[in-house]
Coordinates of C-alpha atoms and ligand atoms in Angstrom, one line a residue:
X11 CA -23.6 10.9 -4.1
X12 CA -22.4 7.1 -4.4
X13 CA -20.4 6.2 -7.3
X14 CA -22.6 4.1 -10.3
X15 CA -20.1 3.8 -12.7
X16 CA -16.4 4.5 -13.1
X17 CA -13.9 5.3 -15.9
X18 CA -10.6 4.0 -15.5
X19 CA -8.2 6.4 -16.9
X20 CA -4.9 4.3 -16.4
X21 CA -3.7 0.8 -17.6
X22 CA -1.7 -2.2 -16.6
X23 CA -1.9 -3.5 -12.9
X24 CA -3.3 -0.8 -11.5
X25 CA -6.5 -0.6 -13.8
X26 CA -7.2 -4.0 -13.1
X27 CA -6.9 -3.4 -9.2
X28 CA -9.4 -0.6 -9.6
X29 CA -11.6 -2.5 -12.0
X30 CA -11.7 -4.9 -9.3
X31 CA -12.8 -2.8 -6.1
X32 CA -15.0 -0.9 -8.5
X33 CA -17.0 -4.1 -9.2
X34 CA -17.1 -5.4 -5.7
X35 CA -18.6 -2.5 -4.9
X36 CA -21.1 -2.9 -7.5
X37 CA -19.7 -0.3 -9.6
X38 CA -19.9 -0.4 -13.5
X39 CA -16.7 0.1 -15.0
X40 CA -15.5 1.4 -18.3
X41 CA -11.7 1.0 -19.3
X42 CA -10.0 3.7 -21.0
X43 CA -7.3 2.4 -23.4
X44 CA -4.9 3.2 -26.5
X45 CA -5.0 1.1 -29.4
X46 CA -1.9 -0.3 -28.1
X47 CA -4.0 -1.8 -25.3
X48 CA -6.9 -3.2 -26.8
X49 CA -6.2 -6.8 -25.8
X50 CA -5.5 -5.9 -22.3
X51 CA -6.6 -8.0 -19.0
X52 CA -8.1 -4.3 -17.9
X53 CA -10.2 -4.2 -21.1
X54 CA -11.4 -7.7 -20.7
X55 CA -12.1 -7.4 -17.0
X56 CA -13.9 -4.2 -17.5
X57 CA -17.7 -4.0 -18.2
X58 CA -17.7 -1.8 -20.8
X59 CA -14.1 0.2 -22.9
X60 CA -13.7 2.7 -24.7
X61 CA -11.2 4.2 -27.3
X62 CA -9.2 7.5 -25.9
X63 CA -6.3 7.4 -29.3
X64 CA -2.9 5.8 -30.2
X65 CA -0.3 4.4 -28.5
X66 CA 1.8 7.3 -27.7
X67 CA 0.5 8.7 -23.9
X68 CA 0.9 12.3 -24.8
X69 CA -2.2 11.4 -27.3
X70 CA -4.2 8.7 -25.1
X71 CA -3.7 8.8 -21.5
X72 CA -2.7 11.9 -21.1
X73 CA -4.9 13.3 -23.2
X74 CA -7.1 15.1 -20.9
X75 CA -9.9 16.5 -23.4
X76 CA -10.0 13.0 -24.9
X77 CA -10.7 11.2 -21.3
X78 CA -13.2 13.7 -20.6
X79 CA -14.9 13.5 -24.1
X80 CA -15.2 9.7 -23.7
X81 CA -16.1 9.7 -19.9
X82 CA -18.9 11.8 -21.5
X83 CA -19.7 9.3 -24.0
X84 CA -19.9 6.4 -21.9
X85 CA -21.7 8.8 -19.1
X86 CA -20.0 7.5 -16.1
X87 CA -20.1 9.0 -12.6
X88 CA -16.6 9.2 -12.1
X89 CA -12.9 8.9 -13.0
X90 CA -10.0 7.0 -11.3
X91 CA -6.8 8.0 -12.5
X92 CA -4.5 5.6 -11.1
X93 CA -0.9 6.6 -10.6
X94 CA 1.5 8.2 -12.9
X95 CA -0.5 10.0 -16.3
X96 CA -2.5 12.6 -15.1
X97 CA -2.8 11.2 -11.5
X98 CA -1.3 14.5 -9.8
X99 CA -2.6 16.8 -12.2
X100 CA -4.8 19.5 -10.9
X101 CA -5.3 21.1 -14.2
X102 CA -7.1 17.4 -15.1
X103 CA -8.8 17.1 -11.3
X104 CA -10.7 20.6 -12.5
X105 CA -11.2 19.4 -16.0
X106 CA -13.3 16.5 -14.2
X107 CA -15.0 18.3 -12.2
X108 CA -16.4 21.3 -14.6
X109 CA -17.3 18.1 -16.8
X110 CA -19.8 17.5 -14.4
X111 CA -17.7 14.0 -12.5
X112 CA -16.3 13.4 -9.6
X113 CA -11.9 13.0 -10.0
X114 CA -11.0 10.2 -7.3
X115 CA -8.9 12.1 -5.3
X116 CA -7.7 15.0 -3.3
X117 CA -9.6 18.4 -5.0
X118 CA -7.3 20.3 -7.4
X119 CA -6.5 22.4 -4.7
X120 CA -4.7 20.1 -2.4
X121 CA -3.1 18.6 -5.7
X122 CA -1.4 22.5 -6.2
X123 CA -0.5 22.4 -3.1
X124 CA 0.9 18.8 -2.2
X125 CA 1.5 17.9 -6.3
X126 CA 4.5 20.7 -6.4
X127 CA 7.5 19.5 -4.6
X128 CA 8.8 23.3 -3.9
X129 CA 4.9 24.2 -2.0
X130 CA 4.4 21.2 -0.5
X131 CA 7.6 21.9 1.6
X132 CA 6.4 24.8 2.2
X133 CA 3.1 22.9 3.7
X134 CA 4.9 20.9 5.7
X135 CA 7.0 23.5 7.5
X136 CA 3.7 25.3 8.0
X137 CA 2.8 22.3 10.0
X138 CA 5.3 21.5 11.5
X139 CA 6.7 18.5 9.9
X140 CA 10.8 18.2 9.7
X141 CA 11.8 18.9 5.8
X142 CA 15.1 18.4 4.1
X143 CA 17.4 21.5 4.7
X144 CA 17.6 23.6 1.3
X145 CA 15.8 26.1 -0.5
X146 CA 12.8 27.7 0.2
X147 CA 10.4 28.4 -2.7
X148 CA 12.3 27.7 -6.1
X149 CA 15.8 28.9 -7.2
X150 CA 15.5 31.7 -9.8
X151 CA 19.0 32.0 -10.8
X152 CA 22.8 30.9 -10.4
X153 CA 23.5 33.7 -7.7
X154 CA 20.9 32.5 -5.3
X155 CA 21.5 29.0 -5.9
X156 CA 25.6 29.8 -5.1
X157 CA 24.5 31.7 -1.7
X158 CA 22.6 28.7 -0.7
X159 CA 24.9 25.6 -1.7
X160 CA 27.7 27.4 0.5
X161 CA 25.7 28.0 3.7
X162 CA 23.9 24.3 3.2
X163 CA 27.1 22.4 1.9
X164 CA 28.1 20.0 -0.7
X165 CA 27.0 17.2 -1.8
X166 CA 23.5 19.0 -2.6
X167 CA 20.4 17.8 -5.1
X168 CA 19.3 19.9 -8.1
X169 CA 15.6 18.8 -7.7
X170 CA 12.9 19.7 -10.2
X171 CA 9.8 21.0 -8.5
X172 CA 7.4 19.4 -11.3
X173 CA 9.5 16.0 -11.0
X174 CA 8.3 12.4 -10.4
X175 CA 9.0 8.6 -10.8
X176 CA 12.7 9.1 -10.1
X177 CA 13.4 11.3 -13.0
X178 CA 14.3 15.3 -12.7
X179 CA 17.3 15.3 -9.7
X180 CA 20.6 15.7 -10.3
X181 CA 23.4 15.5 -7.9
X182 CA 26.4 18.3 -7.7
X183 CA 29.6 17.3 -5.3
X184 CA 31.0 20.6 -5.8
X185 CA 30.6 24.2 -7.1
X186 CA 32.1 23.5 -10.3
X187 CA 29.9 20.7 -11.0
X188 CA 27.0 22.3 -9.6
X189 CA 27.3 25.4 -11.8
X190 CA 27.1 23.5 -14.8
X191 CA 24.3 21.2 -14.1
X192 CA 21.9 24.2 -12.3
X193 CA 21.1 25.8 -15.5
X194 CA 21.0 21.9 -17.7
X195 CA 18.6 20.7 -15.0
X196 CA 16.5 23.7 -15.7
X197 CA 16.2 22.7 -19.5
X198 CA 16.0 19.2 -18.8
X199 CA 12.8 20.0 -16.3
X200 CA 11.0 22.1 -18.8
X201 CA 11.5 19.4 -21.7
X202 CA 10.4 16.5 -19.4
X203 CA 7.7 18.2 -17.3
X204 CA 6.4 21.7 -19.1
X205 CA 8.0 23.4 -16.1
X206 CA 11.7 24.4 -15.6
X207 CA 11.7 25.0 -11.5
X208 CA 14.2 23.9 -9.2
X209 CA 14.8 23.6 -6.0
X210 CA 18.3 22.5 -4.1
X211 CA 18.1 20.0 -0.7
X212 CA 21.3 18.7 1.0
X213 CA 22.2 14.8 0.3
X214 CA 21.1 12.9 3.2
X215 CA 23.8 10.2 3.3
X216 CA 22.8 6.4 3.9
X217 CA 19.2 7.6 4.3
X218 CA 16.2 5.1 4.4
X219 CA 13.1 5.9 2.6
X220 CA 10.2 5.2 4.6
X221 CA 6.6 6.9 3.7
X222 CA 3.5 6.5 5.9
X223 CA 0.0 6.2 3.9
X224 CA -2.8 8.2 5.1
X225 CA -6.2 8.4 4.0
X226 CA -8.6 11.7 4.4
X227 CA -12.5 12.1 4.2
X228 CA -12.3 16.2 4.2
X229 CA -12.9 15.9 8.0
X230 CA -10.6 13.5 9.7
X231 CA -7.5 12.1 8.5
X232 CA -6.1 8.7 10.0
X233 CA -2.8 6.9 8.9
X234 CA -2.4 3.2 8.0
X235 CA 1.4 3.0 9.5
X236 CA 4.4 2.9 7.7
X237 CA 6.4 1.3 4.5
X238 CA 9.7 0.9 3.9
X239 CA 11.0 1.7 0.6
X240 CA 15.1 1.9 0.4
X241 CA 15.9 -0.9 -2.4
X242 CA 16.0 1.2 -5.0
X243 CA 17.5 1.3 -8.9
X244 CA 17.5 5.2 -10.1
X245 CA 15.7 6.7 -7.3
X246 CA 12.7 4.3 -8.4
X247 CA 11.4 2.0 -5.6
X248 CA 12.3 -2.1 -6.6
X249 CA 11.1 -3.8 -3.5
X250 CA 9.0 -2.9 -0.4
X251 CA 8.2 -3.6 3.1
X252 CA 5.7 -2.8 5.2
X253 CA 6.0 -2.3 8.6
X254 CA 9.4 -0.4 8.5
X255 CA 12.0 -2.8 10.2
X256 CA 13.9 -1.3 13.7
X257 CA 12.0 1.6 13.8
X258 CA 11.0 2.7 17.4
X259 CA 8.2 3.4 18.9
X260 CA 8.9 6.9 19.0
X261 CA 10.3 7.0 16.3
X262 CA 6.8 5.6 14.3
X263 CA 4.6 7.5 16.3
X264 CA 6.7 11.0 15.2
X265 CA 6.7 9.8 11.0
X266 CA 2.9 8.8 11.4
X267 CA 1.6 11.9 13.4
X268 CA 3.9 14.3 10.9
X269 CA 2.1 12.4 8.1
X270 CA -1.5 13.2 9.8
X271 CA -0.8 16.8 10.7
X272 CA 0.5 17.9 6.9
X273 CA -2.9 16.1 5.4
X274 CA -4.9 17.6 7.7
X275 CA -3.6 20.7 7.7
X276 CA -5.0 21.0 3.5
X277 CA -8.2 18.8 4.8
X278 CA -7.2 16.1 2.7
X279 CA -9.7 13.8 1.1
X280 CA -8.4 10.6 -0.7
X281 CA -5.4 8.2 -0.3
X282 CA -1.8 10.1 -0.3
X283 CA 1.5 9.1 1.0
X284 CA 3.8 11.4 2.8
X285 CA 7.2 10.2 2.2
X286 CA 10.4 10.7 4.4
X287 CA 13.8 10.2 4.1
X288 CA 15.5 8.6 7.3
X289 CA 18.5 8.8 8.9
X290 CA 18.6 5.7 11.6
X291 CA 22.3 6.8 13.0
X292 CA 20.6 10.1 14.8
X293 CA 16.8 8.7 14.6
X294 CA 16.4 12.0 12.2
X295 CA 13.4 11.7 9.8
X296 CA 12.6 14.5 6.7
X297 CA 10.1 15.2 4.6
X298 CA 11.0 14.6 1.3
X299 CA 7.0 14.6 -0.8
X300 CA 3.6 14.2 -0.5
X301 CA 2.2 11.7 -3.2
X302 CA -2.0 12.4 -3.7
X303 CA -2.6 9.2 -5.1
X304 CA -2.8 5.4 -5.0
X305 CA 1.0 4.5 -4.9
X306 CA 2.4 1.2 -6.6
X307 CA 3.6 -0.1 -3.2
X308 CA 0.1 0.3 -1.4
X309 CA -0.6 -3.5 -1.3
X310 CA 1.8 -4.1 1.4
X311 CA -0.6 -1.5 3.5
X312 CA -3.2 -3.5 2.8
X313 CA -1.7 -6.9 3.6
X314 CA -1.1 -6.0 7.1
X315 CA -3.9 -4.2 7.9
X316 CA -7.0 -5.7 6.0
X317 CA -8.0 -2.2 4.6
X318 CA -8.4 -2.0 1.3
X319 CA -7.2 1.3 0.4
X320 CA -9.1 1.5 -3.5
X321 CA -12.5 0.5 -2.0
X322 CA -11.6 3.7 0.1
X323 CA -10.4 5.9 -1.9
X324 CA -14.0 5.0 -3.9
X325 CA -15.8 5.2 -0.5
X326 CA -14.5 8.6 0.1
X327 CA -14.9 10.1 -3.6
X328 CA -18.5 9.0 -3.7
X329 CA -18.9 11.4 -0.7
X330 CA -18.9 8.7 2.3
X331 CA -16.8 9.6 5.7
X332 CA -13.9 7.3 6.8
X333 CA -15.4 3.7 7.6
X334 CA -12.5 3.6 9.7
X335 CA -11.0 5.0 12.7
X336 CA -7.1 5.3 13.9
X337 CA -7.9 3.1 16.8
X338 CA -9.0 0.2 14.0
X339 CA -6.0 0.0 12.4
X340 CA -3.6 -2.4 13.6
X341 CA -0.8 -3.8 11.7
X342 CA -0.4 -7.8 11.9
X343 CA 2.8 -9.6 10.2
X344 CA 5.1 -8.6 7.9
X345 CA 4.6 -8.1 4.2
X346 CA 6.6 -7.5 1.3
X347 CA 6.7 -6.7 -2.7
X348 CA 8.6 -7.1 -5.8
X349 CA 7.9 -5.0 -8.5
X350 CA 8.1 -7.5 -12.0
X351 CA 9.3 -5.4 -14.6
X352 CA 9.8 -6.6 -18.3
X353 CA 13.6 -6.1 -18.3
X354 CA 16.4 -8.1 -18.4
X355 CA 18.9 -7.6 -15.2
X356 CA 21.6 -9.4 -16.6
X357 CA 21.9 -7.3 -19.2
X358 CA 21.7 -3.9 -17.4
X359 CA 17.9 -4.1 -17.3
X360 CA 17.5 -3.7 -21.4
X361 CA 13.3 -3.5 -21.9
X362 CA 11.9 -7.1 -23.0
X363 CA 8.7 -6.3 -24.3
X364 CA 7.2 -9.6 -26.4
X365 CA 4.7 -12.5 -26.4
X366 CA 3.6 -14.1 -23.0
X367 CA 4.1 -17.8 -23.8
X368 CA 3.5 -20.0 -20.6
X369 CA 2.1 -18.0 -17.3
X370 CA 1.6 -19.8 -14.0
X371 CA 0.9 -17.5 -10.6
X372 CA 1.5 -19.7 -7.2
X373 CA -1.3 -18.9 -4.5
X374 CA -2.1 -19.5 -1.5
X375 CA -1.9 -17.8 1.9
X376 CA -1.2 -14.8 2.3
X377 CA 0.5 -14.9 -1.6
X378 CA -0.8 -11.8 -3.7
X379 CA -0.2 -11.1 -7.5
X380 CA -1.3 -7.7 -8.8
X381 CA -0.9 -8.2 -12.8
X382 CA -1.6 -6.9 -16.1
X383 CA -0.9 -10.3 -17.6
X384 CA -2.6 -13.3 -19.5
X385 CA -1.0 -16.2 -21.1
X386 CA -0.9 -15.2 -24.9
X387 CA -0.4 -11.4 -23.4
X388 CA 1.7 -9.0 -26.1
X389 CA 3.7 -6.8 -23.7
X390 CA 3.8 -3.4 -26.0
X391 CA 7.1 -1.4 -25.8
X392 CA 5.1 1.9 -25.6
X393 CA 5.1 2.3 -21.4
X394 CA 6.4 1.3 -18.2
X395 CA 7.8 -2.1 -18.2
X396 CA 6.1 -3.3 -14.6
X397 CA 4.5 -6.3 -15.4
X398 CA 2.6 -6.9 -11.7
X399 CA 3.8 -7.2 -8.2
X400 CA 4.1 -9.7 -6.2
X401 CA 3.2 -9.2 -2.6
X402 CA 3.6 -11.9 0.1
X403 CA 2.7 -11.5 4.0
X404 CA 4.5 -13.4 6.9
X405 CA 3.9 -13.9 10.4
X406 CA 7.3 -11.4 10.6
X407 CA 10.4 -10.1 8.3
X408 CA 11.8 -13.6 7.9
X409 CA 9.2 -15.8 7.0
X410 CA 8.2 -12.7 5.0
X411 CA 11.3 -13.3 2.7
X412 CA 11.0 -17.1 2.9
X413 CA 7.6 -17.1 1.6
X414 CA 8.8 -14.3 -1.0
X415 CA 11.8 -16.8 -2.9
X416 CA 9.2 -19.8 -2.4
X417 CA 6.7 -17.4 -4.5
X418 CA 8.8 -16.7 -7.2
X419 CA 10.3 -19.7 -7.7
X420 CA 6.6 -20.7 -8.2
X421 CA 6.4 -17.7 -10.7
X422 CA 6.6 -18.8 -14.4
X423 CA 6.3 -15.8 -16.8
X424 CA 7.2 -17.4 -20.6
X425 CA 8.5 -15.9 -23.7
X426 CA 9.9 -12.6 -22.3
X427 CA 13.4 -11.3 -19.6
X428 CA 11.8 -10.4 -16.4
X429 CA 13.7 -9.0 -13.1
X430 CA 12.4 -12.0 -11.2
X431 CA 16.3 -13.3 -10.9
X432 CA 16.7 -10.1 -9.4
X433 CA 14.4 -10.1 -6.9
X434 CA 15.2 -13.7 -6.1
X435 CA 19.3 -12.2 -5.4
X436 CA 17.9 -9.6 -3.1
X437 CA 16.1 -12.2 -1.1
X438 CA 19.5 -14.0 -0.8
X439 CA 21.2 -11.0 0.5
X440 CA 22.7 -11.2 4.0
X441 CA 22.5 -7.5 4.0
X442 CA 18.8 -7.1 2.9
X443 CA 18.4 -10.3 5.7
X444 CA 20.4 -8.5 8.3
X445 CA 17.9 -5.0 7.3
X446 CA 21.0 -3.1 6.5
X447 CA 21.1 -0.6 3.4
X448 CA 20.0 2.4 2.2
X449 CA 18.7 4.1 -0.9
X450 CA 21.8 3.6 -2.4
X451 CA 22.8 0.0 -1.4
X452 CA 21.2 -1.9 -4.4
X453 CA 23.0 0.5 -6.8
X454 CA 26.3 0.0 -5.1
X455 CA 25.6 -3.7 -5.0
X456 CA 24.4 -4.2 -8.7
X457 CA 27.8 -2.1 -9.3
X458 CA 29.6 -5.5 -8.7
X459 CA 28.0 -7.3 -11.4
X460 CA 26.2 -10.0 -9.6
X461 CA 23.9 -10.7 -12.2
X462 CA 25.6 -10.7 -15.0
X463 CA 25.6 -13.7 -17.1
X464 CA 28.6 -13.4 -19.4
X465 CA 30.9 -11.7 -16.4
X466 CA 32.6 -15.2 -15.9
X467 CA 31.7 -16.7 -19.5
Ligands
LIG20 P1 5.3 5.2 -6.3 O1 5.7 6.5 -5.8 O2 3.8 5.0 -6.4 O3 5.9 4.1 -5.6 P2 7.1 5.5 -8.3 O4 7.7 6.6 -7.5 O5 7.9 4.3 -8.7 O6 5.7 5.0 -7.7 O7 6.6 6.1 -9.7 C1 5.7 7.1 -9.6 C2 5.0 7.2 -10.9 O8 5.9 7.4 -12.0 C3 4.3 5.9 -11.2 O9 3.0 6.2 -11.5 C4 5.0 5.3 -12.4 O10 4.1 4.8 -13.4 C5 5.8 6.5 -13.0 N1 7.1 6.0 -13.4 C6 7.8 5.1 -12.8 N2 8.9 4.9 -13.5 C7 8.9 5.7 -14.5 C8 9.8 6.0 -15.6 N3 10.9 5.3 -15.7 N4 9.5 6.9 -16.4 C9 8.4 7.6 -16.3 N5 7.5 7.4 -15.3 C10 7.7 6.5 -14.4
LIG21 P1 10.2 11.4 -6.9 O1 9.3 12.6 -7.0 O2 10.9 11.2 -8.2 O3 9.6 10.2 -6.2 P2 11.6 12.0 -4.4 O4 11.9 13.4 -4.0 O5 10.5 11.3 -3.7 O6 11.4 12.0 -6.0 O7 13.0 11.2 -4.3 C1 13.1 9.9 -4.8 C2 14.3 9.3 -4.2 O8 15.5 10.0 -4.4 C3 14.2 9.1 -2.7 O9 13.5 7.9 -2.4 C4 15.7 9.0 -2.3 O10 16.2 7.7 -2.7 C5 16.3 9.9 -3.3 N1 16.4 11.3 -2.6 C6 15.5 12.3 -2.8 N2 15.9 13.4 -2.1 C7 17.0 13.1 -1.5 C8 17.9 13.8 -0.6 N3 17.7 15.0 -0.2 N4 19.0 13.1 -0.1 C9 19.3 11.8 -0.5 N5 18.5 11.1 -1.3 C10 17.4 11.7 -1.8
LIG22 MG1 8.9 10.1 -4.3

C-alpha cells in the first residue's frame, strides 16, 4: 500500500526534510507540534497541523497516545518519527501499527533487537561482525562487573543499555573509581531512560567513529558507504564527512559488508546506520550500535551518492522494494556538515535561544542548508539547540572544506549566539586539514580555550 498522507511526529530540521520528500512524492502531510511550535517553518510548510500538547516533550512528542489520537484525527496513512522522541521506540512502532498505520521504519521487532545497545551486540556477534570487547548481556551486580573489568582492563565504559545522543556512559580509570560510579550509572540510567541496565566495554584509545548507512526492503539490504563522524563535543557528533578519509579498500569493504550482514541478518526494512568505532594504527574496526532511524548526519550520504535516503525510507514503508541496487551506488566527491546549534562557543556553549533578526542562506552548487529557521523565527528554549546543518560537497576533502568556510562566512543568522565561529576554527585546523584526530581531539583542543573571547581581554 503506497503512502497518501503522512504525520510528522518530530520537529525542527528534520520535520521539514520529511515534509519535503513527503510532498515530492505527492504525499499529504500533517505536522505534529507543541504549542511551543506553532509558528514553526514545519507547520507552515506542512499541508495540514495538528495540536499533540504543551511544550514540555514528555507531554507532546513523546506522548505516544496523543500522536496516535491525532494521527487518528487527521486520518493519515502513516507516521514518520524522525530521529530522537520516540524514533527507536518499539513500544510506539506497535502502538502505530495496532492503530491501524504504517510506523516508517524497521518493525518493532528489529527496533528490540537493534534499539537496545546490550542485544544488538549480541546481534552482531551472531553475525559475525567485530564488537567492542566487554560484557555480554547486561551487568547485574558489582561482583560480575569486578570479574570482568579485571580480565578486560582499565580504562573501561559504564554504558547504559537504553542510552542515546551521547548521554548515559561513564568512564572508570580504575577499580576505585569504577566501583563508585557502577551503581550511580545504574540510577542515573533509570532516571534518564526508564531502564537502569549497563553494560561495561574497554576504551578504544584515539578511535575514529565511522558508521556505514544501510537501507533494507525486508528482502535485500544494500549499503550507501561510509561517514566519518570523530569531531565530537560530549560523545555528540559536531561535524561530518562522508566518504571516510584514508580508509582502505579493504578496510571499506570489511565496515560496509559487517554493516549488510547484521541488517540482514534481522531482515531489516528502513534506513539504519551501523556505527563503528576505528582504530587506524592496527586497521581494527568495532561495533559500537545500530541506529534504526534517519540519522542527523545522513545528508552527507546523500550528497555523494544522489539517493535520497527519506524518499526511501517512504518508498520502502509504503511497501515498495529497493529502487536501488549495491551496484548503483557510487560515491562521487567529498561532502561535509556542520551541525548549527543555538549556543554560544565562546562561552562554553551556554544555550542562545531568542529572536531570529536578519537570516541569509548562501547557495549554489553543491551548497545545502537543512533548517528549522525563518527570519522573524523565536528559537524556544524547550529542545535541542540544532538550528540546521549545513552540508557542502567538493570534488574531494579540500575543496570540501574550502567551499565549507566560504559557506559560512556567507551564513548570516541575526539576533541570537550560534557555533558558526566554531565550525569556521575547525575548518582552520591544520589537524582537521591534515585528517588527524579522534573522538577525543575536539575536546582536547576546545580544552585550550581557542574560542574564548575574554581569555586575552
Ligand atoms: P545521530 O546519531 O543521528 O547523529 P546524535 O547521536 O547526535 O544523532 O543524537 C541522537 C539523537 O539524540 C538525536 O535524535 C538528537 O535529537 C538526540 N540528542 C542529541 N543531543 C541530545 C541531548 N543533548 N540531549 C538529548 N537528546 C539529544
Ligand atoms: P550513543 O548511543 O550515545 O550514540 P555510542 O555507543 O554510539 O552512544 O557512543 C557515542 C560515542 O562515545 C562514540 O562515537 C565514541 O566517541 C564514544 N565511545 C563509545 N564507546 C566507546 C568505547 N568503547 N571506546 C571509546 N569511545 C567510545
Ligand atoms: Mg551512537
Amino acid at each position: 500500500m503506497a503512502i497518501g498522507s503522512l504525520l510528522i511526529a518530530n520537529r525542527g530540521e528534520i520535520a521539514v526534510r520529511i515534509i519535503r520528500a513527503a510532498q515530492a512524492l505527492g504525499i499529504r502531510t500533517v505536522q505534529a507540534h507543541s504549542a511551543a511550535d506553532a509558528d514553526s517553518l514545519a507547520v507552515k510548510l506542512a499541508d495540514d497541523a495538528v495540536l499533540i500538547g504543551p511544550p514540555p516533550a514528555a507531554k507532546s512528542y513523546l506522548d505516544i497516545g496523543a500522536i496516535i489520537a491525532a494521527a487518528k484525527e487527521k486520518d493519515v496513512d502513516a507516521i514518520h518519527p524522525g530521529y530522537g522522541f520516540l524514533a527507536e521506540n518499539a513500544e510506539f512502532a506497535d502502538a502505530v501499527v495496532e492503530a491501524g498505520m504504517i510506523f516508517v521504519g524497521p518493525d518493532a521487532e528489529a527496533i528490540r533487537l537493534l534499539g537496545d545497545k546490550v542485544a544488538a551486540r549480541d546481534v552482531a556477534r551472531q553475525a559475525g561482525v567485530p564488537t567492542v570487547p566487554g560484557s555480554h548481556g547486561r551487568v547485574a551486580d558489582l561482583d560480575e562487573a569486578r570479574a570482568l573489568v579485571e580480565e578486560i582492563g582499565f580504562p573501561v565504559m559504564i554504558k547504559a543499555a537504553a542510552g542515546g545522543g551521547g548521554r548515559g556512559i561513564r568512564i572508570a580509570e580504575d577499580f576505585a573509581a569504577f566501583e563508585k560510579q557502577f551503581p550511580q550509572a545504574a540510577s542515573e540510567a533509570r532516571a534518564a531512560f526508564g531502564d537502569g541496565g549497563l553494560y561495561i566495554e574497554k576504551v578504544i584509545e584515539n578511535a575514529r567513529h565511522i558508521e556505514v548507512q544501510i537501507l533494507g526492503d525486508g528482502d535485500n539490504v544494500i549499503h550507501c558507504y561510509e561517514r566519518e563522524c570523530s569531531l565530537q563535543r560530549r560523545r555528540q557528533k559536531v561535524w561530518e564527512e562522508a566518504p571516510a578519509f584514508g580508509l582502505s579498500p579493504t578496510v571499506r569493504a570489511a565496515l560496509t559488508e559487517c554493516a549488510v550482514a547484521l541488517a540482514k541478518s534481522v531482515g531489516y526494512r528502513g534506513a539504519g546506520t551501523v556505527e563503528y568505532l576505528y582504530d587506524a594504527d592496527t586497521q581494527a574496526f568495532y561495533f559500537i550500535e545500530m541506529n534504526t532511524r534517519i540519522q542527523v548526519e545522513h545528508p552527507v550520504t546523500e550528497m555523494v551518492t544522489g539517493i535520497d535516503l527519506v524518499a526511501e525510507m517512504l518508498r520502502i514503508a509504503g511497501g515498495e522494494k529497493l529502487s536501488i541496487a549495491q551496484d548503483d551506488v557510487h560515491v562521487e566527491g567529498h561532502a561535509i556538515e556542520c551541525r548549527i546549534n543555538a549556543e554560544d562557543p565562546a562561552q562554553n556553549f551556554l544555550p542562545s535561544p531568542g529572536q531570529i533578526s536578519g537570516l541569509s542562506v548562501p547557495e549554489g552548487e553543491g551548497v545545502r542548508f537543512d533548517t528549522m529557521l525563518y527570519d522573524g523565527y523565536f528559537v524556544p528554549p524547550f529542545y535541542d539547540s540544532l538550528l540546521g546543518k549545513m552540508i557542502v560537497r567538493g570534488v574531494d576533502r579540500a575543496d570540501a572544506i574550502r567551499r565549507m568556510e566560504q559557506a559560512l562566512g556567507a551564513l548570516v543568522i541575526g539576533g541570537i549566539k550560534t557555533t558558526v565561529p566554531l565550525h569556521l576554527a575547525i575548518a582552520a585546523n591544520p589537524d582537521v586539514i591534515a585528517g588527524a584526530f579522534h573522538t577525543k581531539y575536539l575536546e582536547g583542543w576546545l580544552a585550550g580555550a581557542p574560542l574564548s573571547e575574554t581569555e586575552n581581554a
